[in-house]
Amino acid sequence: MLTFLGFAMVSTFMYLIMSKRLSALIALIIIPIIFALIGGFAAQIGPMMLEGISKLAPTGVMLMFAILYFAIMIDSGLFDPPVRLILKMVKGDPLKVAVGTVALALIVSLDGDGSTTYMICVGAMLPLYSRLKMSPTIMAGLIIMAGGIMNMTPWGGPTARAASALHVDPSDVFVPMIPGMIVGAIVLFGVAYLYGLRERKRLGVLQLPEGKITQDEISVSQYPEARRPKLILINALLTIVLMTTLIAGLLPMPVLFMIAFSIAMIINYPCLQQQKDRISAHAGNVLAVVGLIFAAGIFTGILTGTGMVDAMSKSLLAVIPDALGPHLAVITALVSMPFTFFMSNDAFYYGILPVLNQAASGYGISAVEMARASIVGQPVHLLSPLVPSTYLLIGLAKIEFGDLQRFTLKWAVLVCMAILATALVLGVFPLFGS
């Protein structure tokens, strides 16, 4: 009975959000409550929901202040100098333009918001691509793959979803994956170099007037009044200290971002009204992400508290050949590419991953290892037609969705495989279970 209810609940949840009949936020709350009532757990629903929410509270706090922190850094102009430097360096050389596109996208996508990344990067690079007659499909493909790599940060979404679904610390998931992300970025630079070289051979190098490439007023920030150019060095130092302490695990990640956000706000916007304006400007993005995390607490709390996930994992173990069981971490990494392409991140992380994790635990594979494996496929995920921000990218770049997929998919898979190989070499998650 529990097995049937569990799979029915997950299937209903996935169907409703994939068919756009309900938003993920509403489905995560309503669907588990309905199935818990059907299963006769009315008396236990409240405690199960609170248990799930309480476990995800640190993740929600971390996401809230991480998003606000990076938003402040972008608004204040911290990333303006590297953007200007990139635009000055690329000039009229298609090879440098392609490589610069990746560098710019990796920097801008640090805030975890795909729409912002696409608007900034396309706005900065498309005039160059048009002037040089380079293919805008190359530009869009490089930008979206860079976004896929940086989407693995805890404030990007998938890592937080994986951590919340399996009740593990996001920093324990993210930090060991950093070397894999670096290798993935290196592979992406290689792809950019390859296509940049082809475009250089096809088009040659065009000498552009300096003024046509970049101007002092070029800024990543969408809010000119919020720029603080005199505080760039202080903001850079604060960010470096934050990243260092985060990797070192000096304090819990939510606490680090709360402290860094508070310091950044006081330094850059000491006026109370300015602080309110900065928070208000990014409240929508914060609410969308954090609300989803707390709603996921209800879903996972009921899924676990009712015993559905245990029943589902036992049935899954029964059909998985014994020879494949010890490889569930690698299998999860591989299936994360097609699964997150054909379904939303919410459906995969809250519907599929908990079941895979429960099955993997029988082979000695820990929840945090499964969480790490599950985020490997993110560079492929962003090419899914289910990702709204991708439509913004193709609209800004004025290209067709099919052209973007044909160009990017094979290289996105290569980047994922590079991340997977690095993770296996470093033992981030096991090739064999115990």
XYZ file of C-alpha atoms in Angstrom:
434
model
C 0.000 0.000 0.000
C 2.740 2.472 0.971
C 4.714 1.607 -2.143
C 1.724 2.334 -4.340
C 0.941 5.579 -2.506
C 4.559 6.708 -2.739
C 4.915 6.136 -6.467
C 1.441 7.566 -7.075
C 2.353 10.687 -5.109
C 5.618 11.203 -6.962
C 3.990 10.509 -10.334
C 1.121 12.904 -9.607
C 3.549 15.590 -8.471
C 5.713 15.168 -11.578
C 2.710 15.149 -13.916
C 1.159 18.275 -12.445
C 4.312 20.386 -12.552
C 5.487 19.102 -15.948
C 2.054 19.717 -17.482
C 2.033 23.160 -15.805
C -1.275 22.494 -14.069
C 0.290 23.509 -10.754
C 3.408 25.412 -9.828
C 6.128 23.435 -8.053
C 5.585 25.542 -4.924
C 1.898 24.629 -4.647
C 2.356 21.003 -5.722
C 5.049 20.403 -3.099
C 2.581 21.442 -0.404
C -0.792 20.134 -1.569
C 0.053 16.778 -3.163
C 1.795 15.133 -0.158
C -0.965 16.319 2.177
C -3.634 14.724 -0.030
C -1.788 11.410 -0.253
C -1.024 11.406 3.478
C -4.760 11.797 4.117
C -5.519 8.971 1.690
C -3.000 6.777 3.529
C -4.652 7.408 6.887
C -1.931 9.629 8.370
C -4.168 12.599 9.214
C -3.083 12.709 12.858
C 0.619 12.720 12.001
C 0.589 15.220 9.108
C 1.385 18.279 11.239
C 4.425 16.849 13.028
C 5.768 15.318 9.805
C 5.480 18.629 7.974
C 7.182 20.572 10.775
C 9.937 17.974 10.970
C 10.651 18.346 7.260
C 10.547 22.141 7.382
C 12.851 22.337 10.396
C 15.443 20.183 8.663
C 15.478 22.530 5.671
C 15.534 25.784 7.630
C 19.358 26.189 7.430
C 19.269 25.628 3.662
C 16.535 28.229 3.249
C 18.463 30.762 5.323
C 21.650 30.106 3.367
C 19.916 30.587 0.022
C 18.205 33.784 1.116
C 21.383 35.520 2.219
C 23.578 34.062 -0.542
C 21.277 35.433 -3.225
C 21.124 38.814 -1.503
C 24.892 38.928 -1.020
C 25.762 38.282 -4.656
C 23.000 40.619 -5.776
C 24.590 43.381 -3.703
C 28.016 42.620 -5.132
C 26.647 42.874 -8.673
C 24.661 46.026 -7.907
C 27.643 47.716 -6.288
C 29.790 47.070 -9.370
C 32.224 44.462 -8.043
C 32.186 42.583 -11.341
C 32.344 45.647 -13.587
C 36.189 45.763 -13.881
C 36.582 42.141 -15.033
C 33.739 42.635 -17.524
C 35.418 45.733 -18.951
C 38.770 43.968 -19.019
C 37.309 41.041 -20.933
C 35.656 43.334 -23.467
C 38.874 45.308 -23.954
C 40.985 42.181 -24.378
C 38.817 40.411 -26.944
C 38.835 43.333 -29.440
C 38.121 42.057 -32.956
C 39.581 38.555 -32.623
C 36.881 35.830 -32.839
C 39.082 33.484 -30.811
C 39.377 35.962 -27.951
C 35.692 36.817 -28.205
C 34.674 33.160 -27.763
C 37.025 32.614 -24.816
C 35.968 35.941 -23.316
C 32.329 34.900 -23.561
C 33.001 31.927 -21.294
C 34.998 34.022 -18.820
C 32.277 36.648 -18.648
C 29.473 34.082 -18.255
C 31.313 32.238 -15.465
C 31.737 35.492 -13.551
C 28.226 36.838 -14.021
C 26.482 33.530 -13.302
C 27.974 33.525 -9.804
C 24.708 35.006 -8.567
C 22.849 31.838 -9.587
C 20.170 33.643 -11.603
C 20.067 32.427 -15.212
C 17.892 35.255 -16.508
C 20.259 37.920 -15.163
C 23.253 36.080 -16.620
C 21.695 35.905 -20.071
C 20.643 39.550 -20.121
C 24.059 40.795 -19.062
C 26.187 38.463 -21.193
C 24.116 38.738 -24.367
C 23.871 42.492 -23.931
C 27.647 42.763 -23.629
C 28.703 40.215 -26.253
C 26.038 40.170 -28.983
C 27.155 43.514 -30.516
C 30.651 42.068 -30.879
C 29.356 38.847 -32.429
C 27.204 40.836 -34.838
C 30.017 43.200 -35.798
C 32.421 40.329 -36.433
C 29.688 38.233 -38.141
C 30.270 35.410 -35.651
C 27.514 32.868 -35.042
C 25.243 33.928 -32.140
C 24.504 30.231 -31.594
C 28.103 29.768 -30.430
C 27.686 32.670 -28.025
C 24.427 31.295 -26.589
C 25.833 27.772 -26.272
C 28.925 28.926 -24.393
C 26.887 31.133 -22.071
C 24.349 28.440 -21.190
C 27.049 25.826 -20.504
C 28.896 28.250 -18.233
C 25.604 28.843 -16.443
C 25.134 25.088 -16.098
C 28.499 24.718 -14.372
C 27.900 27.619 -11.991
C 24.363 26.362 -11.362
C 25.994 23.750 -9.132
C 26.695 26.364 -6.454
C 24.391 26.021 -3.405
C 22.645 29.297 -4.209
C 22.118 28.239 -7.823
C 19.276 25.871 -6.980
C 20.050 22.197 -7.790
C 22.549 21.736 -4.952
C 20.087 23.243 -2.495
C 17.340 20.985 -3.853
C 19.528 17.886 -3.562
C 20.613 18.852 -0.048
C 17.059 19.583 1.055
C 15.665 16.402 -0.501
C 18.248 14.234 1.280
C 18.618 16.384 4.430
C 22.345 17.000 4.113
C 24.436 20.161 4.454
C 24.705 22.051 1.122
C 28.350 22.887 1.834
C 29.137 19.181 2.200
C 27.642 18.669 -1.251
C 29.174 21.694 -2.966
C 32.739 22.055 -1.680
C 33.992 18.607 -2.833
C 32.504 19.312 -6.273
C 34.578 22.484 -6.784
C 37.499 20.657 -8.497
C 35.026 19.026 -10.879
C 33.494 22.403 -11.659
C 36.952 23.812 -12.353
C 37.738 20.940 -14.722
C 34.358 21.431 -16.393
C 35.177 25.126 -16.862
C 38.565 24.224 -18.382
C 36.849 21.874 -20.831
C 34.403 24.657 -21.693
C 37.283 27.046 -22.355
C 38.655 24.356 -24.670
C 35.356 24.233 -26.556
C 35.402 28.032 -26.818
C 38.973 27.932 -28.112
C 38.037 25.327 -30.729
C 35.112 27.292 -32.110
C 36.910 30.601 -31.730
C 39.741 29.217 -33.852
C 37.270 28.066 -36.499
C 35.604 31.455 -36.556
C 38.985 33.200 -36.796
C 39.898 31.077 -39.815
C 36.522 31.791 -41.388
C 36.325 35.500 -40.665
C 39.825 36.696 -39.866
C 40.640 39.327 -37.258
C 38.836 42.639 -37.550
C 40.473 45.737 -36.078
C 37.726 47.578 -34.215
C 38.001 51.088 -32.805
C 38.416 50.970 -29.038
C 35.288 53.029 -28.479
C 33.168 50.553 -30.403
C 34.045 47.744 -28.020
C 33.745 49.106 -24.553
C 32.945 52.246 -22.649
C 33.552 53.256 -19.065
C 29.827 53.193 -18.367
C 29.572 49.454 -19.179
C 28.277 47.825 -16.013
C 26.943 44.443 -14.948
C 24.548 46.136 -12.542
C 21.001 46.821 -13.677
C 20.763 49.611 -11.104
C 23.179 52.459 -11.923
C 22.271 54.335 -8.746
C 23.468 51.372 -6.658
C 27.021 51.276 -8.057
C 29.851 51.884 -5.595
C 33.048 52.003 -7.724
C 35.161 53.360 -4.851
C 34.388 50.291 -2.747
C 35.368 47.647 -5.304
C 38.573 46.615 -3.512
C 36.807 46.334 -0.178
C 33.993 44.278 -1.732
C 36.514 42.046 -3.494
C 38.376 41.441 -0.236
C 35.122 40.651 1.554
C 34.139 38.163 -1.160
C 37.545 36.470 -1.082
C 37.341 36.112 2.704
C 33.804 34.737 2.383
C 34.805 32.127 -0.213
C 37.887 31.134 1.814
C 35.963 30.647 5.041
C 33.197 28.854 3.159
C 35.604 26.312 1.660
C 37.450 25.951 4.961
C 34.170 25.365 6.782
C 35.073 27.887 9.481
C 31.396 28.465 10.259
C 28.154 26.963 8.932
C 27.354 28.278 5.456
C 24.114 30.048 6.458
C 25.947 31.947 9.198
C 28.776 32.955 6.859
C 26.381 34.408 4.286
C 24.356 36.198 6.953
C 27.486 37.849 8.325
C 28.873 38.694 4.860
C 25.537 40.118 3.736
C 25.269 42.318 6.806
C 28.817 43.650 6.423
C 28.344 44.256 2.691
C 25.096 46.126 3.265
C 26.587 48.387 5.948
C 29.670 49.160 3.848
C 27.891 49.824 0.563
C 24.504 51.151 1.631
C 24.672 52.690 5.113
C 21.402 54.591 4.565
C 18.318 52.715 5.753
C 16.302 53.576 2.643
C 19.114 52.326 0.387
C 19.136 49.036 2.258
C 15.386 48.702 1.825
C 15.712 49.445 -1.902
C 18.390 46.788 -2.435
C 16.405 44.121 -0.596
C 13.203 45.104 -2.384
C 14.904 44.919 -5.790
C 15.792 41.258 -5.259
C 12.920 40.137 -3.037
C 11.141 38.364 -5.890
C 14.095 36.122 -6.683
C 14.662 35.371 -2.991
C 11.019 34.532 -2.334
C 10.780 32.210 -5.345
C 13.788 30.157 -4.276
C 13.379 30.110 -0.502
C 9.639 29.462 -0.673
C 10.331 26.406 -2.802
C 12.824 25.047 -0.271
C 10.388 25.278 2.639
C 7.614 23.769 0.541
C 9.982 20.902 -0.232
C 10.253 20.332 3.518
C 6.572 19.373 3.576
C 7.009 17.010 0.635
C 10.093 15.231 1.992
C 8.785 15.283 5.553
C 5.611 13.431 4.574
C 7.405 11.145 2.126
C 9.799 10.086 4.881
C 7.469 10.234 7.885
C 4.813 8.010 6.346
C 7.394 5.387 5.398
C 6.622 5.771 1.696
C 10.245 6.354 0.730
C 11.338 3.172 2.545
C 8.664 1.129 0.791
C 9.548 2.640 -2.586
C 13.258 1.967 -2.132
C 12.624 -1.663 -1.260
C 10.597 -2.132 -4.413
C 13.313 -0.377 -6.434
C 15.996 -2.589 -4.905
C 13.998 -5.608 -5.941
C 14.233 -4.682 -9.635
C 17.825 -3.369 -9.676
C 20.250 -6.169 -10.573
C 22.648 -6.892 -7.737
C 25.553 -6.195 -10.065
C 24.394 -2.584 -10.574
C 23.518 -1.777 -6.964
C 27.038 -0.768 -5.867
C 27.234 1.624 -8.837
C 24.131 3.644 -7.931
C 26.119 6.847 -7.355
C 27.591 6.728 -10.862
C 24.241 5.646 -12.302
C 22.609 8.634 -10.592
C 25.231 10.977 -12.072
C 24.632 9.569 -15.554
C 20.830 9.563 -15.390
C 20.830 13.104 -13.990
C 21.567 14.285 -17.543
C 18.505 12.814 -19.313
C 16.250 12.968 -16.246
C 16.795 16.697 -15.623
C 16.447 17.283 -19.374
C 13.084 15.568 -19.712
C 11.727 16.676 -16.342
C 12.167 19.680 -14.099
C 14.756 19.901 -11.351
C 11.931 19.814 -8.817
C 10.568 16.553 -10.203
C 13.995 14.911 -10.250
C 15.339 16.078 -6.892
C 12.152 15.764 -4.873
C 10.600 12.843 -6.717
C 13.360 10.558 -8.022
C 16.476 11.290 -5.948
C 15.073 10.305 -2.513
C 14.095 6.902 -3.879
C 17.514 6.358 -5.480
C 19.188 7.483 -2.264
C 17.238 5.072 -0.100
C 18.155 2.242 -2.456
C 21.824 3.292 -2.491
C 21.995 3.289 1.294
C 21.665 -0.482 1.163
C 25.005 -0.583 -0.637
C 26.838 1.715 1.764
C 26.555 4.846 -0.378
C 25.868 7.879 1.788
C 23.200 10.501 1.179
C 25.762 13.273 0.669
C 27.539 11.194 -2.003
C 24.255 10.665 -3.824
C 23.515 14.387 -3.583
C 26.877 15.184 -5.187
C 26.276 12.687 -7.968
C 22.828 14.091 -8.685
C 24.079 17.575 -9.656
C 26.527 16.387 -12.313
C 23.988 16.738 -15.149
C 23.246 20.454 -14.720
C 25.032 21.669 -17.900
C 22.611 19.440 -19.863
C 19.588 20.394 -17.782
C 19.585 24.023 -18.908
C 19.043 22.896 -22.511
C 15.687 21.416 -21.528
C 12.576 22.989 -23.049
C 11.194 22.958 -19.495
C 13.618 25.709 -18.354
C 11.932 29.106 -18.794
C 15.134 31.184 -18.729
C 16.443 29.338 -21.800
C 13.669 30.912 -23.863
C 14.919 34.297 -22.710
C 18.397 33.402 -23.957
C 17.285 32.349 -27.425
C 15.058 35.411 -27.642
C 17.889 37.778 -26.745
C 20.336 35.999 -29.066
C 17.724 35.785 -31.862
C 18.340 32.103 -32.574
C 16.193 28.956 -32.769
C 15.859 26.553 -29.830
C 16.718 23.569 -32.041
C 19.904 25.253 -33.268
C 20.987 25.897 -29.690
C 20.365 22.275 -28.712
C 22.117 20.845 -31.782
C 25.204 22.933 -31.166
C 25.371 22.655 -27.382
C 24.096 19.236 -26.325
C 27.165 17.183 -27.264
C 29.504 19.653 -25.580
C 27.307 19.881 -22.489
C 27.501 16.086 -22.171
C 31.302 16.316 -22.513
C 31.454 18.899 -19.722
C 29.285 16.666 -17.520
C 31.508 13.670 -18.183
C 34.585 15.734 -17.280
C 32.958 16.698 -13.979
C 31.981 13.058 -13.383
C 35.482 11.762 -14.138
C 37.054 14.325 -11.797
C 34.628 13.442 -9.017
C 35.412 9.734 -9.364
C 39.170 10.298 -9.411
C 38.987 12.422 -6.262
C 36.563 10.049 -4.540
C 33.807 12.643 -4.246
C 31.381 9.786 -4.684
C 32.233 6.103 -5.119
C 32.428 4.075 -8.283
C 31.668 1.022 -6.157
C 29.535 0.851 -3.029
C 30.503 -1.271 -0.059
